[in-house]
CSV table of C-alpha atoms and ligand atoms in Angstrom, one decimal:
chain,number,residue,atom,x,y,z
A,219,MET,CA,104.5,-204.8,-40.9
A,220,THR,CA,106.7,-207.6,-39.6
A,221,MET,CA,106.5,-210.9,-41.5
A,222,PRO,CA,106.3,-214.2,-39.6
A,223,THR,CA,109.7,-215.7,-39.1
A,224,GLN,CA,108.6,-219.0,-40.7
A,225,ASN,CA,111.5,-220.5,-42.6
A,226,ILE,CA,110.0,-220.7,-46.0
A,227,ILE,CA,112.8,-220.5,-48.5
A,228,SER,CA,115.8,-222.1,-46.9
A,229,PRO,CA,115.6,-225.7,-45.6
A,230,PRO,CA,115.3,-226.1,-41.8
A,231,ASN,CA,118.4,-226.3,-39.8
A,232,THR,CA,117.5,-229.8,-38.8
A,233,ARG,CA,119.7,-232.2,-36.9
A,234,PHE,CA,118.8,-235.6,-37.9
A,235,GLU,CA,119.6,-237.8,-34.9
A,236,PRO,CA,116.3,-239.4,-33.9
A,237,LEU,CA,114.5,-237.7,-30.9
A,238,LEU,CA,112.2,-240.7,-30.4
A,239,LEU,CA,113.8,-244.1,-30.1
A,240,ARG,CA,111.8,-247.2,-30.9
A,241,HIS,CA,111.8,-249.9,-28.3
A,242,PRO,CA,113.4,-253.2,-29.6
A,243,ALA,CA,110.4,-255.1,-28.3
A,244,ASN,CA,108.0,-253.3,-30.6
A,245,PRO,CA,105.2,-253.7,-31.1
A,246,VAL,CA,104.5,-254.1,-27.4
A,247,LEU,CA,100.8,-255.1,-27.8
A,248,THR,CA,98.8,-256.6,-30.7
A,249,SER,CA,95.5,-258.4,-31.1
A,250,LYS,CA,97.3,-261.7,-30.6
A,251,ASP,CA,97.8,-260.7,-26.9
A,252,TRP,CA,94.1,-260.2,-26.3
A,253,PRO,CA,92.2,-262.5,-24.0
A,254,TYR,CA,89.0,-262.2,-26.1
A,255,SER,CA,88.4,-262.0,-29.9
A,256,ILE,CA,89.1,-258.6,-31.4
A,257,ASN,CA,90.1,-257.1,-34.7
A,258,SER,CA,92.9,-254.7,-33.5
A,259,VAL,CA,94.3,-252.7,-30.6
A,260,PHE,CA,96.0,-249.3,-31.0
A,261,ASN,CA,95.9,-245.7,-29.7
A,262,ALA,CA,96.2,-246.1,-26.0
A,263,GLY,CA,96.1,-243.5,-23.2
A,264,ALA,CA,98.9,-244.1,-20.6
A,265,THR,CA,99.6,-243.4,-17.0
A,266,LEU,CA,101.5,-244.6,-14.0
A,267,LEU,CA,99.5,-246.1,-11.1
A,268,PRO,CA,100.6,-245.3,-7.5
A,269,ASP,CA,102.6,-248.5,-7.2
A,270,GLY,CA,104.6,-247.7,-10.4
A,271,THR,CA,102.6,-250.0,-12.7
A,272,THR,CA,102.1,-248.7,-16.2
A,273,LEU,CA,98.5,-248.7,-17.2
A,274,LEU,CA,97.5,-248.4,-20.8
A,275,LEU,CA,93.8,-247.7,-21.6
A,276,CYS,CA,93.8,-249.2,-25.1
A,277,ARG,CA,91.4,-248.6,-28.0
A,278,VAL,CA,90.2,-252.0,-29.0
A,279,GLU,CA,88.3,-252.4,-32.3
A,280,ASP,CA,86.0,-255.4,-32.4
A,281,ARG,CA,85.1,-257.4,-35.4
A,282,ARG,CA,82.1,-255.2,-36.2
A,283,GLY,CA,84.4,-252.2,-36.5
A,284,LEU,CA,83.3,-250.5,-33.3
A,285,SER,CA,85.7,-249.6,-30.6
A,286,HIS,CA,85.7,-249.8,-26.8
A,287,LEU,CA,88.5,-249.3,-24.2
A,288,CYS,CA,90.4,-252.0,-22.4
A,289,ALA,CA,93.0,-251.7,-19.7
A,290,ALA,CA,96.4,-253.4,-19.8
A,291,ARG,CA,98.9,-253.3,-16.9
A,292,SER,CA,102.6,-254.0,-16.8
A,293,ALA,CA,105.3,-253.6,-14.1
A,294,ASN,CA,107.9,-252.5,-16.6
A,295,GLY,CA,105.7,-250.9,-19.2
A,296,VAL,CA,107.2,-253.1,-21.9
A,297,ASP,CA,106.0,-256.7,-21.5
A,298,ASP,CA,104.1,-259.1,-19.3
A,299,TRP,CA,100.9,-257.1,-19.7
A,300,GLN,CA,97.9,-258.1,-17.6
A,301,ILE,CA,95.0,-257.4,-19.8
A,302,ASP,CA,91.4,-257.1,-18.4
A,303,SER,CA,89.6,-260.3,-19.4
A,304,GLU,CA,86.7,-258.2,-20.7
A,305,PRO,CA,86.2,-254.7,-22.0
A,306,THR,CA,87.0,-252.1,-19.3
A,307,LEU,CA,84.8,-249.3,-20.7
A,308,MET,CA,82.1,-250.1,-23.2
A,309,PRO,CA,80.1,-247.6,-25.2
A,310,SER,CA,76.8,-247.0,-23.4
A,311,PRO,CA,74.5,-245.7,-26.1
A,312,LYS,CA,71.3,-246.1,-24.0
A,313,GLU,CA,72.5,-243.5,-21.5
A,314,PHE,CA,74.9,-241.7,-23.9
A,315,PRO,CA,73.5,-241.9,-27.4
A,316,GLU,CA,76.7,-240.1,-28.7
A,317,GLU,CA,78.5,-243.4,-28.1
A,318,ILE,CA,76.4,-245.4,-30.6
A,319,TRP,CA,79.4,-246.1,-32.9
A,320,GLY,CA,81.9,-246.7,-30.2
A,321,ILE,CA,84.5,-244.9,-28.1
A,322,GLU,CA,88.0,-244.2,-29.2
A,323,ASP,CA,91.5,-242.7,-28.6
A,324,PRO,CA,91.5,-242.0,-24.8
A,325,ARG,CA,93.9,-239.6,-23.2
A,326,ILE,CA,94.5,-239.8,-19.4
A,327,THR,CA,95.4,-236.9,-17.1
A,328,PHE,CA,96.0,-237.5,-13.4
A,329,VAL,CA,94.6,-234.5,-11.6
A,330,PRO,CA,96.1,-234.1,-8.1
A,331,GLU,CA,93.4,-231.6,-6.9
A,332,LEU,CA,90.7,-234.3,-7.6
A,333,GLN,CA,92.9,-237.3,-6.7
A,334,GLN,CA,91.4,-238.9,-9.8
A,335,TYR,CA,92.3,-239.7,-13.4
A,336,VAL,CA,90.3,-237.7,-16.0
A,337,VAL,CA,89.9,-239.7,-19.2
A,338,THR,CA,88.8,-237.8,-22.4
A,339,TYR,CA,87.9,-239.8,-25.4
A,340,THR,CA,86.2,-239.7,-28.8
A,341,SER,CA,82.5,-240.7,-28.7
A,342,TYR,CA,81.5,-241.7,-32.2
A,343,SER,CA,77.9,-240.4,-32.7
A,344,ARG,CA,75.6,-240.3,-35.6
A,345,GLY,CA,76.6,-236.7,-36.0
A,346,GLY,CA,80.3,-237.5,-36.1
A,347,PRO,CA,83.0,-237.7,-33.5
A,348,GLY,CA,82.7,-235.7,-30.3
A,349,VAL,CA,84.6,-235.4,-27.0
A,350,SER,CA,83.5,-237.2,-23.9
A,351,LEU,CA,84.9,-237.2,-20.4
A,352,ALA,CA,84.9,-239.7,-17.5
A,353,LEU,CA,86.6,-239.7,-14.1
A,354,THR,CA,88.1,-242.8,-12.4
A,355,LYS,CA,90.2,-243.6,-9.4
A,356,ASP,CA,91.2,-247.1,-10.4
A,357,PHE,CA,90.2,-247.8,-14.1
A,358,ARG,CA,87.6,-250.3,-12.8
A,359,THR,CA,84.7,-247.9,-12.2
A,360,PHE,CA,84.1,-244.7,-14.1
A,361,GLU,CA,81.9,-241.6,-13.5
A,362,ARG,CA,80.8,-240.5,-17.0
A,363,TYR,CA,80.1,-236.9,-17.7
A,364,GLY,CA,79.0,-237.6,-21.2
A,365,VAL,CA,79.8,-235.4,-24.2
A,366,ILE,CA,81.5,-232.1,-23.4
A,367,MET,CA,82.4,-231.0,-27.0
A,368,PRO,CA,79.9,-231.7,-29.7
A,369,PRO,CA,80.8,-233.1,-33.2
A,370,ASP,CA,83.0,-232.7,-35.0
A,371,ASP,CA,85.7,-232.6,-32.4
A,372,LYS,CA,88.4,-235.0,-31.1
A,373,ASP,CA,92.0,-235.3,-30.0
A,374,SER,CA,91.4,-233.9,-26.5
A,375,ALA,CA,93.2,-233.9,-23.2
A,376,LEU,CA,92.8,-232.0,-19.9
A,377,LEU,CA,95.6,-230.0,-18.3
A,378,PRO,CA,96.4,-231.5,-14.9
A,379,ARG,CA,95.8,-228.3,-13.0
A,380,ARG,CA,93.6,-225.2,-13.2
A,381,ILE,CA,94.9,-222.2,-15.1
A,382,ASN,CA,93.8,-219.0,-13.4
A,383,GLY,CA,91.1,-220.9,-11.6
A,384,TYR,CA,89.7,-222.8,-14.6
A,385,TRP,CA,90.2,-226.3,-16.0
A,386,ALA,CA,91.7,-226.2,-19.5
A,387,LEU,CA,90.9,-228.7,-22.3
A,388,ILE,CA,92.8,-228.9,-25.5
A,389,HIS,CA,90.8,-230.3,-28.4
A,390,ARG,CA,90.5,-230.3,-32.2
A,391,PRO,CA,87.2,-229.1,-33.7
A,392,MET,CA,86.9,-229.4,-37.4
A,393,THR,CA,85.7,-226.4,-39.4
A,394,THR,CA,85.4,-225.8,-43.1
A,395,LEU,CA,88.6,-223.9,-43.0
A,396,GLY,CA,90.6,-226.7,-41.5
A,397,SER,CA,91.3,-228.7,-38.3
A,398,HIS,CA,93.2,-226.8,-35.7
A,399,MET,CA,94.0,-227.2,-32.0
A,400,TRP,CA,91.8,-225.1,-29.7
A,401,ILE,CA,91.8,-224.7,-25.9
A,402,SER,CA,88.6,-224.1,-23.8
A,403,TYR,CA,88.1,-223.4,-20.1
A,404,SER,CA,85.6,-224.6,-17.5
A,405,PRO,CA,84.9,-224.0,-13.8
A,406,ASP,CA,83.6,-227.5,-13.2
A,407,LEU,CA,84.6,-229.9,-16.1
A,408,ARG,CA,81.0,-229.8,-17.4
A,409,HIS,CA,80.5,-226.3,-18.8
A,410,TRP,CA,83.0,-225.1,-21.3
A,411,GLY,CA,83.7,-221.7,-22.8
A,412,ARG,CA,86.3,-219.1,-23.6
A,413,HIS,CA,87.3,-221.1,-26.7
A,414,ARG,CA,90.6,-220.0,-28.1
A,415,LEU,CA,92.7,-221.1,-31.1
A,416,MET,CA,95.9,-222.6,-29.8
A,417,LEU,CA,97.8,-223.9,-32.8
A,418,GLU,CA,96.8,-223.7,-36.4
A,419,ALA,CA,97.5,-226.3,-39.1
A,420,ARG,CA,99.9,-224.8,-41.6
A,421,ARG,CA,99.0,-224.6,-45.3
A,422,GLY,CA,100.3,-225.7,-48.6
A,423,ALA,CA,103.0,-228.3,-48.8
A,424,TRP,CA,103.9,-228.4,-45.1
A,425,TRP,CA,103.9,-231.8,-43.3
A,426,ASP,CA,101.3,-230.4,-40.9
A,427,ALA,CA,99.1,-228.5,-43.4
A,428,ASN,CA,95.3,-228.4,-43.0
A,429,LYS,CA,94.9,-230.9,-40.3
A,430,ILE,CA,96.6,-231.2,-36.9
A,431,GLY,CA,95.6,-232.6,-33.5
A,432,MET,CA,97.1,-233.0,-30.1
A,433,SER,CA,98.6,-236.4,-29.5
A,434,PRO,CA,99.5,-237.3,-25.9
A,435,PRO,CA,98.4,-234.9,-23.1
A,436,PRO,CA,100.8,-231.9,-22.7
A,437,ILE,CA,104.0,-232.4,-20.7
A,438,GLU,CA,104.6,-229.7,-18.0
A,439,THR,CA,108.2,-228.5,-18.1
A,440,SER,CA,109.9,-225.5,-16.4
A,441,ARG,CA,109.9,-223.8,-19.8
A,442,GLY,CA,106.3,-224.4,-20.7
A,443,TRP,CA,103.8,-227.1,-21.8
A,444,LEU,CA,105.5,-229.4,-24.3
A,445,VAL,CA,103.0,-230.6,-26.8
A,446,LEU,CA,103.5,-233.4,-29.2
A,447,TYR,CA,101.0,-233.1,-32.0
A,448,HIS,CA,100.2,-235.0,-35.2
A,449,GLY,CA,100.1,-233.6,-38.6
A,450,VAL,CA,98.1,-235.3,-41.4
A,451,ARG,CA,99.4,-235.2,-44.9
A,452,HIS,CA,96.8,-236.1,-47.5
A,453,THR,CA,98.5,-237.9,-50.4
A,454,PRO,CA,97.1,-239.6,-53.5
A,455,SER,CA,97.6,-243.0,-51.8
A,456,GLY,CA,96.2,-242.0,-48.4
A,457,CYS,CA,97.0,-240.1,-45.3
A,458,LEU,CA,100.4,-239.9,-43.7
A,459,TYR,CA,100.4,-239.3,-39.9
A,460,ARG,CA,103.5,-237.8,-38.4
A,461,LEU,CA,104.5,-236.2,-35.1
A,462,GLY,CA,105.7,-232.7,-34.4
A,463,VAL,CA,106.4,-230.7,-31.2
A,464,ALA,CA,105.6,-227.2,-29.9
A,465,LEU,CA,106.0,-225.3,-26.6
A,466,PHE,CA,103.3,-223.2,-24.9
A,467,GLU,CA,103.4,-220.7,-22.1
A,468,LEU,CA,102.7,-222.3,-18.6
A,469,GLU,CA,100.1,-219.8,-17.3
A,470,ASN,CA,98.7,-218.9,-20.7
A,471,PRO,CA,98.7,-222.2,-22.6
A,472,GLU,CA,97.0,-220.7,-25.7
A,473,LYS,CA,100.3,-218.8,-26.3
A,474,CYS,CA,102.7,-220.8,-28.5
A,475,LEU,CA,106.3,-220.0,-27.7
A,476,LEU,CA,108.1,-222.3,-30.2
A,477,ARG,CA,107.0,-224.6,-32.9
A,478,GLY,CA,109.2,-227.1,-34.7
A,479,ASP,CA,109.4,-226.8,-38.4
A,480,SER,CA,110.0,-230.4,-39.4
A,481,TRP,CA,108.3,-233.5,-38.0
A,482,ILE,CA,110.2,-235.4,-35.4
A,483,PHE,CA,108.7,-238.9,-35.9
A,484,GLY,CA,107.0,-240.7,-38.7
A,485,PRO,CA,106.1,-244.1,-40.0
A,486,GLU,CA,109.2,-246.1,-40.9
A,487,ALA,CA,109.1,-249.5,-39.2
A,488,GLU,CA,107.1,-252.3,-40.9
A,489,TYR,CA,104.4,-252.3,-38.2
A,490,GLU,CA,103.9,-248.5,-38.7
A,491,ARG,CA,103.9,-248.6,-42.5
A,492,HIS,CA,101.5,-251.5,-43.0
A,493,GLY,CA,98.3,-252.4,-41.1
A,494,ASP,CA,94.6,-251.7,-41.2
A,495,VAL,CA,95.5,-248.1,-42.0
A,496,ASP,CA,99.0,-247.7,-43.5
A,497,ASP,CA,101.5,-245.1,-42.5
A,498,VAL,CA,100.2,-244.1,-39.1
A,499,VAL,CA,102.0,-243.3,-35.9
A,500,PHE,CA,99.4,-242.0,-33.3
A,501,PRO,CA,100.5,-241.5,-29.7
A,502,CYS,CA,97.8,-240.9,-27.1
A,503,GLY,CA,99.8,-241.3,-23.9
A,504,TYR,CA,103.1,-241.2,-22.2
A,505,THR,CA,104.7,-242.0,-18.8
A,506,MET,CA,107.6,-240.2,-17.2
A,507,ASP,CA,110.5,-242.1,-15.7
A,508,ALA,CA,111.7,-241.2,-12.1
A,509,ASP,CA,114.5,-239.1,-13.6
A,510,GLY,CA,111.9,-236.5,-14.6
A,511,ASP,CA,113.3,-236.5,-18.2
A,512,THR,CA,112.7,-239.8,-19.9
A,513,LEU,CA,109.4,-240.1,-21.7
A,514,ASN,CA,107.9,-243.5,-22.6
A,515,ILE,CA,105.6,-242.6,-25.5
A,516,TYR,CA,102.9,-245.2,-26.4
A,517,TYR,CA,101.6,-244.9,-29.9
A,518,GLY,CA,99.2,-246.7,-32.2
A,519,ALA,CA,100.9,-248.1,-35.3
A,520,ALA,CA,99.0,-248.4,-38.5
A,521,ASP,CA,95.8,-248.8,-36.5
A,522,CYS,CA,96.8,-252.3,-35.7
A,523,ALA,CA,99.3,-252.4,-32.7
A,524,ILE,CA,100.7,-250.4,-29.8
A,525,ALA,CA,104.3,-249.5,-29.9
A,526,LEU,CA,106.7,-247.7,-27.5
A,527,ALA,CA,109.3,-245.0,-28.2
A,528,ARG,CA,111.5,-243.2,-25.7
A,529,ALA,CA,112.5,-239.6,-25.7
A,530,SER,CA,114.1,-237.0,-23.5
A,531,VAL,CA,112.3,-233.8,-22.5
A,532,ARG,CA,115.7,-232.0,-22.3
A,533,SER,CA,116.6,-233.1,-25.9
A,534,LEU,CA,113.1,-232.1,-27.2
A,535,LEU,CA,113.5,-228.6,-25.7
A,536,ALA,CA,117.1,-228.3,-27.0
A,537,TRP,CA,115.9,-229.4,-30.5
A,538,LEU,CA,113.1,-226.8,-30.4
A,539,ASP,CA,115.7,-224.1,-29.5
A,540,VAL,CA,117.5,-224.8,-32.8
A,541,ASN,CA,114.7,-226.0,-35.1
A,542,ALA,CA,111.7,-223.9,-34.2
A,543,THR,CA,110.2,-220.7,-35.3
A,544,CYS,CA,108.3,-218.4,-33.0
A,545,GLU,CA,104.7,-219.0,-33.8
A,546,ARG,CA,102.7,-216.0,-34.6
A,547,ARG,CA,99.2,-216.7,-33.4
A,548,GLN,CA,96.6,-216.3,-36.1
A,549,ARG,CA,93.9,-213.8,-35.2
A,550,ALA,CA,90.4,-215.4,-34.6
A,551,HIS,CA,88.9,-213.5,-37.5
A,552,ASP,CA,91.3,-215.2,-39.9
A,553,LEU,CA,89.3,-218.4,-39.4
B,773,BMA,C1,92.4,-240.5,-36.9
B,773,BMA,C2,91.8,-241.1,-35.7
B,773,BMA,C3,92.7,-242.2,-35.2
B,773,BMA,C4,93.3,-243.1,-36.2
B,773,BMA,C5,93.8,-242.2,-37.4
B,773,BMA,C6,94.3,-243.1,-38.5
B,773,BMA,O1,91.4,-239.6,-37.5
B,773,BMA,O2,90.6,-241.6,-36.0
B,773,BMA,O3,92.0,-242.9,-34.3
B,773,BMA,O4,94.3,-243.8,-35.7
B,773,BMA,O5,92.8,-241.4,-37.9
B,773,BMA,O6,93.3,-243.9,-39.1
């Protein structure tokens, strides 16, 4: 039997130049920028509007501890943000009881076939976090589909096109055996099935042991879907959220082609190390520059601020070629 090629004994052949470069204007948004009273702003979905404006759909936590979503727009994606004067998308627990304790961590996918943005977000129900979906053309009015993945589930995003005729959703259900990334398929965005394990949290001392989740929506490249994912390390003084990268087959996205061994980004700056929740970097969105290579990655920092880091798709792929192992997919019965 062939053993997995995971590099267990020798240290990874890691090149240490940073792949994600923090913007000098960081953090780009904090509660001080908000036009109404809030506790904190973090974990924002991101997209480019047709006129090139960057739109962030921010998770805003109010002073009760419950979250809603609020849009911020900027011509250069760095400063001069125009923030909606009131919440853009509020929890609506009368119609959607699963939103009783707020809505969180949106991811945005523009879907050319629908000519709409599909927003998936965490709805915080009495039963725990679930995945909800809404469609919008302009981030002013939304068509809500309600909960599409029951609790406990979160960290979801839709792929921008159908795979073999079906919509594909990446998400992170929690089981007693750990929190892994799954992919599910749907003919209509409402009914979901063919659930498949996509990427498993590692075990033991690894940085991404036991609990992982997709971060921004997957990035389509000629070599596959590039997926930035977070790994959660439980330490005696709390959790440590860091970011890794993996590559999946274009027409069969449940197949992992490469998975980086080490993390590529972690809390280092003051605004990432200290906040409402220390030691968290949590990207939920990116925009792509006109060069088709430069990524602007927007991430929540310590559950208190939104920050920006830039990366190059070419460099991420080149790094994976040197620092990744071929992922052997775990068989379903192992779970
Ligand atoms: C995760 C999510 C994120 C949050 C992170 C750190 O489980 O709930 O929204 O940023 O924890 O608190």
